[in-house]
């Protein structure tokens, strides 16, 4: 075999290997986006369980919704673990430890032996770790710059939804007590509100974000449910020194949940965008 034939054969082998590597890379990106989607589902489930748990503690009544939500979270967690294995991503030991602790705390919620703020903290810690896993452990393995930018935009959106979820549960805790708000509590609430604004701004500023998801976010935050949420926030702040806020916890839960569900629609649209970009 002469040099020309060897070079031709070598080129064909290179092309074949390159094609296989390209296919594997695309498949890998798709599996990673599916893992992101699975984590999104778990985070959303934890957000709702956190809110229902806070309301349960405040009302001293365990609704059927809480049992259903826990089942959803457990199923979503199993899906995340399976998706991580498919994507070749090793989940952190911290995520497993936090989930175990959160599940163990369910008994304390059931017998009302835990404060809403302490229950909220466990869920928030779990979601912070899951979002970190998307941002660092998954995103850093994506070499395509445009897709990585879109994942970064998605992380900002998921973070925004989480910050609204934290706000839902935090206010439910205050409404359950219905007492004057001390300086530390007000500071903590303001930090959550600032985090909501920052994460939304980060999402809107990312040129790789899904335009349809961006439209849904604007529609949600300009909508009537958000207007009612803002009014209830103002009412609570006006009575911060005295308590007895005059805000119904059920109304708060429904209105802020509608806002969060709107952000979930944007989240779902963003995932569709990522799946299409990963192919």
PDB file of C-alpha atoms in Angstrom:
ATOM      1  CA  UNK A   1       0.000   0.000   0.000  1.00  0.00           C
ATOM      2  CA  UNK A   2       1.563   3.304  -1.071  1.00  0.00           C
ATOM      3  CA  UNK A   3       1.605   6.559   0.863  1.00  0.00           C
ATOM      4  CA  UNK A   4      -1.380   7.953  -1.036  1.00  0.00           C
ATOM      5  CA  UNK A   5      -3.495   4.909  -0.230  1.00  0.00           C
ATOM      6  CA  UNK A   6      -2.408   5.014   3.434  1.00  0.00           C
ATOM      7  CA  UNK A   7      -3.331   8.678   3.680  1.00  0.00           C
ATOM      8  CA  UNK A   8      -6.712   7.993   2.054  1.00  0.00           C
ATOM      9  CA  UNK A   9      -7.376   5.098   4.453  1.00  0.00           C
ATOM     10  CA  UNK A  10      -6.276   7.202   7.411  1.00  0.00           C
ATOM     11  CA  UNK A  11      -8.575  10.027   6.347  1.00  0.00           C
ATOM     12  CA  UNK A  12     -11.535   7.660   6.077  1.00  0.00           C
ATOM     13  CA  UNK A  13     -10.811   6.254   9.544  1.00  0.00           C
ATOM     14  CA  UNK A  14     -10.506   9.773  10.951  1.00  0.00           C
ATOM     15  CA  UNK A  15     -13.801  10.780   9.351  1.00  0.00           C
ATOM     16  CA  UNK A  16     -15.514   7.675  10.713  1.00  0.00           C
ATOM     17  CA  UNK A  17     -14.185   8.259  14.225  1.00  0.00           C
ATOM     18  CA  UNK A  18     -15.064  11.969  14.069  1.00  0.00           C
ATOM     19  CA  UNK A  19     -18.612  11.140  12.996  1.00  0.00           C
ATOM     20  CA  UNK A  20     -18.963   8.660  15.858  1.00  0.00           C
ATOM     21  CA  UNK A  21     -17.558  11.146  18.370  1.00  0.00           C
ATOM     22  CA  UNK A  22     -19.890  13.850  17.066  1.00  0.00           C
ATOM     23  CA  UNK A  23     -22.882  11.529  17.433  1.00  0.00           C
ATOM     24  CA  UNK A  24     -21.815  10.572  20.954  1.00  0.00           C
ATOM     25  CA  UNK A  25     -21.354  14.214  21.890  1.00  0.00           C
ATOM     26  CA  UNK A  26     -24.825  15.143  20.663  1.00  0.00           C
ATOM     27  CA  UNK A  27     -26.368  12.173  22.458  1.00  0.00           C
ATOM     28  CA  UNK A  28     -24.452  13.150  25.583  1.00  0.00           C
ATOM     29  CA  UNK A  29     -25.714  16.731  25.381  1.00  0.00           C
ATOM     30  CA  UNK A  30     -29.265  15.464  24.970  1.00  0.00           C
ATOM     31  CA  UNK A  31     -28.944  13.209  28.017  1.00  0.00           C
ATOM     32  CA  UNK A  32     -27.539  16.115  30.021  1.00  0.00           C
ATOM     33  CA  UNK A  33     -30.473  18.322  29.061  1.00  0.00           C
ATOM     34  CA  UNK A  34     -32.810  15.487  30.078  1.00  0.00           C
ATOM     35  CA  UNK A  35     -31.034  15.430  33.451  1.00  0.00           C
ATOM     36  CA  UNK A  36     -31.556  19.194  33.756  1.00  0.00           C
ATOM     37  CA  UNK A  37     -35.240  18.633  32.991  1.00  0.00           C
ATOM     38  CA  UNK A  38     -35.466  15.907  35.639  1.00  0.00           C
ATOM     39  CA  UNK A  39     -33.808  18.167  38.227  1.00  0.00           C
ATOM     40  CA  UNK A  40     -36.234  20.932  37.279  1.00  0.00           C
ATOM     41  CA  UNK A  41     -39.118  18.580  38.028  1.00  0.00           C
ATOM     42  CA  UNK A  42     -37.656  17.697  41.412  1.00  0.00           C
ATOM     43  CA  UNK A  43     -36.987  21.343  42.305  1.00  0.00           C
ATOM     44  CA  UNK A  44     -40.557  22.275  41.382  1.00  0.00           C
ATOM     45  CA  UNK A  45     -41.889  19.408  43.499  1.00  0.00           C
ATOM     46  CA  UNK A  46     -39.758  20.459  46.458  1.00  0.00           C
ATOM     47  CA  UNK A  47     -40.952  24.040  46.051  1.00  0.00           C
ATOM     48  CA  UNK A  48     -44.583  22.986  46.315  1.00  0.00           C
ATOM     49  CA  UNK A  49     -43.924  20.582  49.194  1.00  0.00           C
ATOM     50  CA  UNK A  50     -42.102  23.401  51.005  1.00  0.00           C
ATOM     51  CA  UNK A  51     -45.090  25.723  50.537  1.00  0.00           C
ATOM     52  CA  UNK A  52     -47.700  23.140  51.550  1.00  0.00           C
ATOM     53  CA  UNK A  53     -45.558  22.135  54.546  1.00  0.00           C
ATOM     54  CA  UNK A  54     -45.344  25.767  55.703  1.00  0.00           C
ATOM     55  CA  UNK A  55     -49.107  26.147  55.348  1.00  0.00           C
ATOM     56  CA  UNK A  56     -49.660  22.844  57.206  1.00  0.00           C
ATOM     57  CA  UNK A  57     -47.522  24.061  60.109  1.00  0.00           C
ATOM     58  CA  UNK A  58     -49.353  27.400  60.201  1.00  0.00           C
ATOM     59  CA  UNK A  59     -52.870  25.925  59.934  1.00  0.00           C
ATOM     60  CA  UNK A  60     -52.145  22.899  62.162  1.00  0.00           C
ATOM     61  CA  UNK A  61     -54.007  20.750  59.635  1.00  0.00           C
ATOM     62  CA  UNK A  62     -52.410  18.189  57.296  1.00  0.00           C
ATOM     63  CA  UNK A  63     -54.083  18.293  53.853  1.00  0.00           C
ATOM     64  CA  UNK A  64     -54.227  15.380  51.396  1.00  0.00           C
ATOM     65  CA  UNK A  65     -52.266  17.585  48.992  1.00  0.00           C
ATOM     66  CA  UNK A  66     -49.196  17.218  51.203  1.00  0.00           C
ATOM     67  CA  UNK A  67     -49.226  13.411  50.907  1.00  0.00           C
ATOM     68  CA  UNK A  68     -49.672  13.653  47.144  1.00  0.00           C
ATOM     69  CA  UNK A  69     -46.866  16.175  46.853  1.00  0.00           C
ATOM     70  CA  UNK A  70     -44.489  13.993  48.830  1.00  0.00           C
ATOM     71  CA  UNK A  71     -45.219  11.076  46.500  1.00  0.00           C
ATOM     72  CA  UNK A  72     -44.471  13.346  43.534  1.00  0.00           C
ATOM     73  CA  UNK A  73     -41.147  14.429  45.066  1.00  0.00           C
ATOM     74  CA  UNK A  74     -40.085  10.854  45.785  1.00  0.00           C
ATOM     75  CA  UNK A  75     -40.853   9.807  42.197  1.00  0.00           C
ATOM     76  CA  UNK A  76     -39.067  12.877  40.800  1.00  0.00           C
ATOM     77  CA  UNK A  77     -35.986  12.089  42.911  1.00  0.00           C
ATOM     78  CA  UNK A  78     -35.855   8.558  41.497  1.00  0.00           C
ATOM     79  CA  UNK A  79     -36.060  10.026  37.984  1.00  0.00           C
ATOM     80  CA  UNK A  80     -33.157  12.384  38.699  1.00  0.00           C
ATOM     81  CA  UNK A  81     -30.967   9.532  39.876  1.00  0.00           C
ATOM     82  CA  UNK A  82     -31.779   7.471  36.767  1.00  0.00           C
ATOM     83  CA  UNK A  83     -31.207  10.461  34.450  1.00  0.00           C
ATOM     84  CA  UNK A  84     -27.877  11.238  36.113  1.00  0.00           C
ATOM     85  CA  UNK A  85     -26.717   7.700  35.448  1.00  0.00           C
ATOM     86  CA  UNK A  86     -27.757   7.996  31.781  1.00  0.00           C
ATOM     87  CA  UNK A  87     -25.896  11.303  31.460  1.00  0.00           C
ATOM     88  CA  UNK A  88     -22.761   9.992  33.168  1.00  0.00           C
ATOM     89  CA  UNK A  89     -23.019  12.649  35.892  1.00  0.00           C
ATOM     90  CA  UNK A  90     -22.207  11.658  39.460  1.00  0.00           C
ATOM     91  CA  UNK A  91     -24.561  13.344  41.902  1.00  0.00           C
ATOM     92  CA  UNK A  92     -22.985  14.939  44.954  1.00  0.00           C
ATOM     93  CA  UNK A  93     -22.972  13.188  48.315  1.00  0.00           C
ATOM     94  CA  UNK A  94     -24.351  16.433  49.725  1.00  0.00           C
ATOM     95  CA  UNK A  95     -27.511  16.173  47.610  1.00  0.00           C
ATOM     96  CA  UNK A  96     -28.229  12.669  48.939  1.00  0.00           C
ATOM     97  CA  UNK A  97     -27.575  13.732  52.543  1.00  0.00           C
ATOM     98  CA  UNK A  98     -29.840  16.785  52.268  1.00  0.00           C
ATOM     99  CA  UNK A  99     -32.654  14.771  50.715  1.00  0.00           C
ATOM    100  CA  UNK A 100     -32.418  12.184  53.503  1.00  0.00           C
ATOM    101  CA  UNK A 101     -32.595  14.933  56.131  1.00  0.00           C
ATOM    102  CA  UNK A 102     -35.522  16.634  54.407  1.00  0.00           C
ATOM    103  CA  UNK A 103     -37.480  13.392  54.171  1.00  0.00           C
ATOM    104  CA  UNK A 104     -36.760  12.672  57.850  1.00  0.00           C
ATOM    105  CA  UNK A 105     -38.212  16.091  58.751  1.00  0.00           C
ATOM    106  CA  UNK A 106     -41.597  15.165  57.279  1.00  0.00           C
ATOM    107  CA  UNK A 107     -42.620  13.553  60.577  1.00  0.00           C
ATOM    108  CA  UNK A 108     -41.954  16.861  62.360  1.00  0.00           C
ATOM    109  CA  UNK A 109     -44.189  18.662  59.893  1.00  0.00           C
ATOM    110  CA  UNK A 110     -46.942  16.085  60.456  1.00  0.00           C
ATOM    111  CA  UNK A 111     -46.979  16.586  64.224  1.00  0.00           C
ATOM    112  CA  UNK A 112     -46.311  20.354  63.967  1.00  0.00           C
ATOM    113  CA  UNK A 113     -43.141  20.060  66.045  1.00  0.00           C
ATOM    114  CA  UNK A 114     -41.017  22.135  63.660  1.00  0.00           C
ATOM    115  CA  UNK A 115     -41.201  25.857  62.930  1.00  0.00           C
ATOM    116  CA  UNK A 116     -42.099  26.853  59.375  1.00  0.00           C
ATOM    117  CA  UNK A 117     -38.813  28.741  58.976  1.00  0.00           C
ATOM    118  CA  UNK A 118     -36.803  25.644  59.927  1.00  0.00           C
ATOM    119  CA  UNK A 119     -38.815  23.437  57.600  1.00  0.00           C
ATOM    120  CA  UNK A 120     -38.402  25.997  54.807  1.00  0.00           C
ATOM    121  CA  UNK A 121     -34.640  26.051  55.346  1.00  0.00           C
ATOM    122  CA  UNK A 122     -34.312  22.316  54.639  1.00  0.00           C
ATOM    123  CA  UNK A 123     -36.162  22.582  51.337  1.00  0.00           C
ATOM    124  CA  UNK A 124     -34.236  25.697  50.341  1.00  0.00           C
ATOM    125  CA  UNK A 125     -30.941  23.981  51.108  1.00  0.00           C
ATOM    126  CA  UNK A 126     -31.954  21.037  48.939  1.00  0.00           C
ATOM    127  CA  UNK A 127     -32.983  23.204  46.004  1.00  0.00           C
ATOM    128  CA  UNK A 128     -29.841  25.315  46.257  1.00  0.00           C
ATOM    129  CA  UNK A 129     -27.775  22.153  45.872  1.00  0.00           C
ATOM    130  CA  UNK A 130     -29.827  20.867  42.926  1.00  0.00           C
ATOM    131  CA  UNK A 131     -29.502  24.197  41.130  1.00  0.00           C
ATOM    132  CA  UNK A 132     -25.754  24.189  41.857  1.00  0.00           C
ATOM    133  CA  UNK A 133     -25.531  20.741  40.268  1.00  0.00           C
ATOM    134  CA  UNK A 134     -27.115  22.097  37.065  1.00  0.00           C
ATOM    135  CA  UNK A 135     -24.928  25.220  37.076  1.00  0.00           C
ATOM    136  CA  UNK A 136     -21.625  23.497  37.839  1.00  0.00           C
ATOM    137  CA  UNK A 137     -21.641  19.716  37.569  1.00  0.00           C
ATOM    138  CA  UNK A 138     -23.767  19.528  34.412  1.00  0.00           C
ATOM    139  CA  UNK A 139     -23.183  22.827  32.594  1.00  0.00           C
ATOM    140  CA  UNK A 140     -19.399  22.647  32.832  1.00  0.00           C
ATOM    141  CA  UNK A 141     -19.406  19.416  30.799  1.00  0.00           C
ATOM    142  CA  UNK A 142     -21.104  21.115  27.820  1.00  0.00           C
ATOM    143  CA  UNK A 143     -18.467  22.352  25.379  1.00  0.00           C
ATOM    144  CA  UNK A 144     -20.812  24.003  22.864  1.00  0.00           C
ATOM    145  CA  UNK A 145     -20.674  27.703  23.786  1.00  0.00           C
ATOM    146  CA  UNK A 146     -24.176  28.611  22.603  1.00  0.00           C
ATOM    147  CA  UNK A 147     -25.803  25.678  24.368  1.00  0.00           C
ATOM    148  CA  UNK A 148     -23.806  26.425  27.514  1.00  0.00           C
ATOM    149  CA  UNK A 149     -25.076  30.014  27.355  1.00  0.00           C
ATOM    150  CA  UNK A 150     -28.647  28.784  27.026  1.00  0.00           C
ATOM    151  CA  UNK A 151     -28.136  26.498  30.030  1.00  0.00           C
ATOM    152  CA  UNK A 152     -26.840  29.506  31.997  1.00  0.00           C
ATOM    153  CA  UNK A 153     -30.008  31.425  31.077  1.00  0.00           C
ATOM    154  CA  UNK A 154     -32.087  28.450  32.160  1.00  0.00           C
ATOM    155  CA  UNK A 155     -30.283  28.334  35.513  1.00  0.00           C
ATOM    156  CA  UNK A 156     -31.204  31.994  36.067  1.00  0.00           C
ATOM    157  CA  UNK A 157     -34.847  31.168  35.347  1.00  0.00           C
ATOM    158  CA  UNK A 158     -34.880  28.137  37.657  1.00  0.00           C
ATOM    159  CA  UNK A 159     -33.205  30.275  40.333  1.00  0.00           C
ATOM    160  CA  UNK A 160     -35.857  32.962  39.897  1.00  0.00           C
ATOM    161  CA  UNK A 161     -38.652  30.420  40.324  1.00  0.00           C
ATOM    162  CA  UNK A 162     -36.912  29.055  43.403  1.00  0.00           C
ATOM    163  CA  UNK A 163     -36.647  32.545  44.870  1.00  0.00           C
ATOM    164  CA  UNK A 164     -40.385  33.051  44.364  1.00  0.00           C
ATOM    165  CA  UNK A 165     -40.966  29.665  45.992  1.00  0.00           C
ATOM    166  CA  UNK A 166     -38.853  30.721  48.961  1.00  0.00           C
ATOM    167  CA  UNK A 167     -40.913  33.901  49.198  1.00  0.00           C
ATOM    168  CA  UNK A 168     -44.162  31.919  49.149  1.00  0.00           C
ATOM    169  CA  UNK A 169     -43.117  29.749  52.082  1.00  0.00           C
ATOM    170  CA  UNK A 170     -41.487  32.612  54.001  1.00  0.00           C
ATOM    171  CA  UNK A 171     -44.648  34.707  53.958  1.00  0.00           C
ATOM    172  CA  UNK A 172     -46.768  31.695  54.918  1.00  0.00           C
ATOM    173  CA  UNK A 173     -44.571  31.357  57.991  1.00  0.00           C
ATOM    174  CA  UNK A 174     -45.174  34.999  58.921  1.00  0.00           C
ATOM    175  CA  UNK A 175     -48.914  34.718  58.301  1.00  0.00           C
ATOM    176  CA  UNK A 176     -49.065  31.582  60.440  1.00  0.00           C
ATOM    177  CA  UNK A 177     -47.555  33.462  63.379  1.00  0.00           C
ATOM    178  CA  UNK A 178     -49.452  36.705  62.565  1.00  0.00           C
ATOM    179  CA  UNK A 179     -47.145  38.570  64.947  1.00  0.00           C
ATOM    180  CA  UNK A 180     -44.969  41.693  64.617  1.00  0.00           C
ATOM    181  CA  UNK A 181     -42.040  41.206  62.248  1.00  0.00           C
ATOM    182  CA  UNK A 182     -38.653  41.681  63.868  1.00  0.00           C
ATOM    183  CA  UNK A 183     -35.716  43.304  62.105  1.00  0.00           C
ATOM    184  CA  UNK A 184     -33.942  40.009  61.336  1.00  0.00           C
ATOM    185  CA  UNK A 185     -37.054  38.544  59.726  1.00  0.00           C
ATOM    186  CA  UNK A 186     -37.656  41.675  57.654  1.00  0.00           C
ATOM    187  CA  UNK A 187     -34.018  41.640  56.509  1.00  0.00           C
ATOM    188  CA  UNK A 188     -34.313  38.000  55.476  1.00  0.00           C
ATOM    189  CA  UNK A 189     -37.510  38.718  53.535  1.00  0.00           C
ATOM    190  CA  UNK A 190     -35.922  41.678  51.747  1.00  0.00           C
ATOM    191  CA  UNK A 191     -33.007  39.468  50.707  1.00  0.00           C
ATOM    192  CA  UNK A 192     -35.445  37.016  49.122  1.00  0.00           C
ATOM    193  CA  UNK A 193     -37.214  39.845  47.269  1.00  0.00           C
ATOM    194  CA  UNK A 194     -33.879  41.223  46.043  1.00  0.00           C
ATOM    195  CA  UNK A 195     -32.849  37.740  44.901  1.00  0.00           C
ATOM    196  CA  UNK A 196     -36.086  37.468  42.898  1.00  0.00           C
ATOM    197  CA  UNK A 197     -35.313  40.715  41.060  1.00  0.00           C
ATOM    198  CA  UNK A 198     -31.680  39.808  40.426  1.00  0.00           C
ATOM    199  CA  UNK A 199     -32.364  36.351  39.006  1.00  0.00           C
ATOM    200  CA  UNK A 200     -35.113  37.662  36.711  1.00  0.00           C
ATOM    201  CA  UNK A 201     -32.780  40.426  35.495  1.00  0.00           C
ATOM    202  CA  UNK A 202     -30.014  37.870  34.844  1.00  0.00           C
ATOM    203  CA  UNK A 203     -32.396  35.730  32.793  1.00  0.00           C
ATOM    204  CA  UNK A 204     -33.677  38.667  30.731  1.00  0.00           C
ATOM    205  CA  UNK A 205     -30.137  39.915  30.062  1.00  0.00           C
ATOM    206  CA  UNK A 206     -28.904  36.589  28.634  1.00  0.00           C
ATOM    207  CA  UNK A 207     -28.898  36.663  24.801  1.00  0.00           C
ATOM    208  CA  UNK A 208     -29.056  32.862  24.675  1.00  0.00           C
ATOM    209  CA  UNK A 209     -32.334  32.642  26.602  1.00  0.00           C
ATOM    210  CA  UNK A 210     -35.445  31.265  24.950  1.00  0.00           C
ATOM    211  CA  UNK A 211     -37.422  34.207  23.563  1.00  0.00           C
ATOM    212  CA  UNK A 212     -40.714  32.400  24.165  1.00  0.00           C
ATOM    213  CA  UNK A 213     -39.739  31.683  27.785  1.00  0.00           C
ATOM    214  CA  UNK A 214     -38.828  35.345  28.134  1.00  0.00           C
ATOM    215  CA  UNK A 215     -42.253  36.354  26.827  1.00  0.00           C
ATOM    216  CA  UNK A 216     -44.010  34.073  29.325  1.00  0.00           C
ATOM    217  CA  UNK A 217     -41.960  35.488  32.206  1.00  0.00           C
ATOM    218  CA  UNK A 218     -42.948  39.049  31.277  1.00  0.00           C
ATOM    219  CA  UNK A 219     -46.593  38.069  30.877  1.00  0.00           C
ATOM    220  CA  UNK A 220     -46.558  36.366  34.291  1.00  0.00           C
ATOM    221  CA  UNK A 221     -44.857  39.184  36.187  1.00  0.00           C
ATOM    222  CA  UNK A 222     -47.068  41.832  34.548  1.00  0.00           C
ATOM    223  CA  UNK A 223     -50.216  39.789  35.196  1.00  0.00           C
ATOM    224  CA  UNK A 224     -53.081  40.178  37.711  1.00  0.00           C
ATOM    225  CA  UNK A 225     -51.824  37.495  40.113  1.00  0.00           C
ATOM    226  CA  UNK A 226     -48.514  39.291  40.569  1.00  0.00           C
ATOM    227  CA  UNK A 227     -50.421  42.537  41.104  1.00  0.00           C
ATOM    228  CA  UNK A 228     -52.345  40.884  43.958  1.00  0.00           C
ATOM    229  CA  UNK A 229     -49.126  39.444  45.387  1.00  0.00           C
ATOM    230  CA  UNK A 230     -47.607  42.924  45.489  1.00  0.00           C
ATOM    231  CA  UNK A 231     -50.697  44.316  47.243  1.00  0.00           C
ATOM    232  CA  UNK A 232     -50.484  41.627  49.926  1.00  0.00           C
ATOM    233  CA  UNK A 233     -46.789  42.338  50.430  1.00  0.00           C
ATOM    234  CA  UNK A 234     -47.615  46.019  50.971  1.00  0.00           C
ATOM    235  CA  UNK A 235     -50.343  45.101  53.481  1.00  0.00           C
ATOM    236  CA  UNK A 236     -47.950  42.915  55.465  1.00  0.00           C
ATOM    237  CA  UNK A 237     -45.250  45.596  55.525  1.00  0.00           C
ATOM    238  CA  UNK A 238     -47.799  48.192  56.674  1.00  0.00           C
ATOM    239  CA  UNK A 239     -48.596  46.020  59.720  1.00  0.00           C
ATOM    240  CA  UNK A 240     -45.015  44.830  60.309  1.00  0.00           C
ATOM    241  CA  UNK A 241     -44.800  46.587  63.669  1.00  0.00           C
ATOM    242  CA  UNK A 242     -48.120  45.296  65.000  1.00  0.00           C
ATOM    243  CA  UNK A 243     -48.831  41.953  63.344  1.00  0.00           C
ATOM    244  CA  UNK A 244     -52.424  40.968  62.568  1.00  0.00           C
ATOM    245  CA  UNK A 245     -51.718  41.546  58.854  1.00  0.00           C
ATOM    246  CA  UNK A 246     -55.219  41.063  57.489  1.00  0.00           C
ATOM    247  CA  UNK A 247     -53.923  38.819  54.709  1.00  0.00           C
ATOM    248  CA  UNK A 248     -55.559  35.428  54.220  1.00  0.00           C
ATOM    249  CA  UNK A 249     -52.954  32.659  53.974  1.00  0.00           C
ATOM    250  CA  UNK A 250     -55.063  30.696  51.479  1.00  0.00           C
ATOM    251  CA  UNK A 251     -55.338  33.735  49.190  1.00  0.00           C
ATOM    252  CA  UNK A 252     -51.600  34.358  49.437  1.00  0.00           C
ATOM    253  CA  UNK A 253     -50.848  30.719  48.655  1.00  0.00           C
ATOM    254  CA  UNK A 254     -53.134  30.647  45.611  1.00  0.00           C
ATOM    255  CA  UNK A 255     -51.958  33.933  44.094  1.00  0.00           C
ATOM    256  CA  UNK A 256     -48.225  33.388  44.548  1.00  0.00           C
ATOM    257  CA  UNK A 257     -48.633  29.792  43.350  1.00  0.00           C
ATOM    258  CA  UNK A 258     -50.248  31.092  40.170  1.00  0.00           C
ATOM    259  CA  UNK A 259     -47.190  33.283  39.635  1.00  0.00           C
ATOM    260  CA  UNK A 260     -44.835  30.377  40.260  1.00  0.00           C
ATOM    261  CA  UNK A 261     -46.851  28.177  37.887  1.00  0.00           C
ATOM    262  CA  UNK A 262     -46.466  30.883  35.250  1.00  0.00           C
ATOM    263  CA  UNK A 263     -42.703  30.762  35.758  1.00  0.00           C
ATOM    264  CA  UNK A 264     -42.939  26.964  35.531  1.00  0.00           C
ATOM    265  CA  UNK A 265     -44.476  27.356  32.059  1.00  0.00           C
ATOM    266  CA  UNK A 266     -41.526  29.525  31.094  1.00  0.00           C
ATOM    267  CA  UNK A 267     -39.217  26.910  32.621  1.00  0.00           C
ATOM    268  CA  UNK A 268     -40.843  24.177  30.512  1.00  0.00           C
ATOM    269  CA  UNK A 269     -40.483  26.298  27.376  1.00  0.00           C
ATOM    270  CA  UNK A 270     -36.818  26.852  28.206  1.00  0.00           C
ATOM    271  CA  UNK A 271     -36.293  23.101  28.517  1.00  0.00           C
ATOM    272  CA  UNK A 272     -37.871  22.560  25.074  1.00  0.00           C
ATOM    273  CA  UNK A 273     -35.469  25.162  23.727  1.00  0.00           C
ATOM    274  CA  UNK A 274     -32.488  23.362  25.319  1.00  0.00           C
ATOM    275  CA  UNK A 275     -33.576  19.974  23.976  1.00  0.00           C
ATOM    276  CA  UNK A 276     -33.852  21.399  20.460  1.00  0.00           C
ATOM    277  CA  UNK A 277     -30.447  23.107  20.771  1.00  0.00           C
ATOM    278  CA  UNK A 278     -28.794  19.913  22.045  1.00  0.00           C
ATOM    279  CA  UNK A 279     -29.790  17.842  19.008  1.00  0.00           C
TER     280      UNK A 279
END
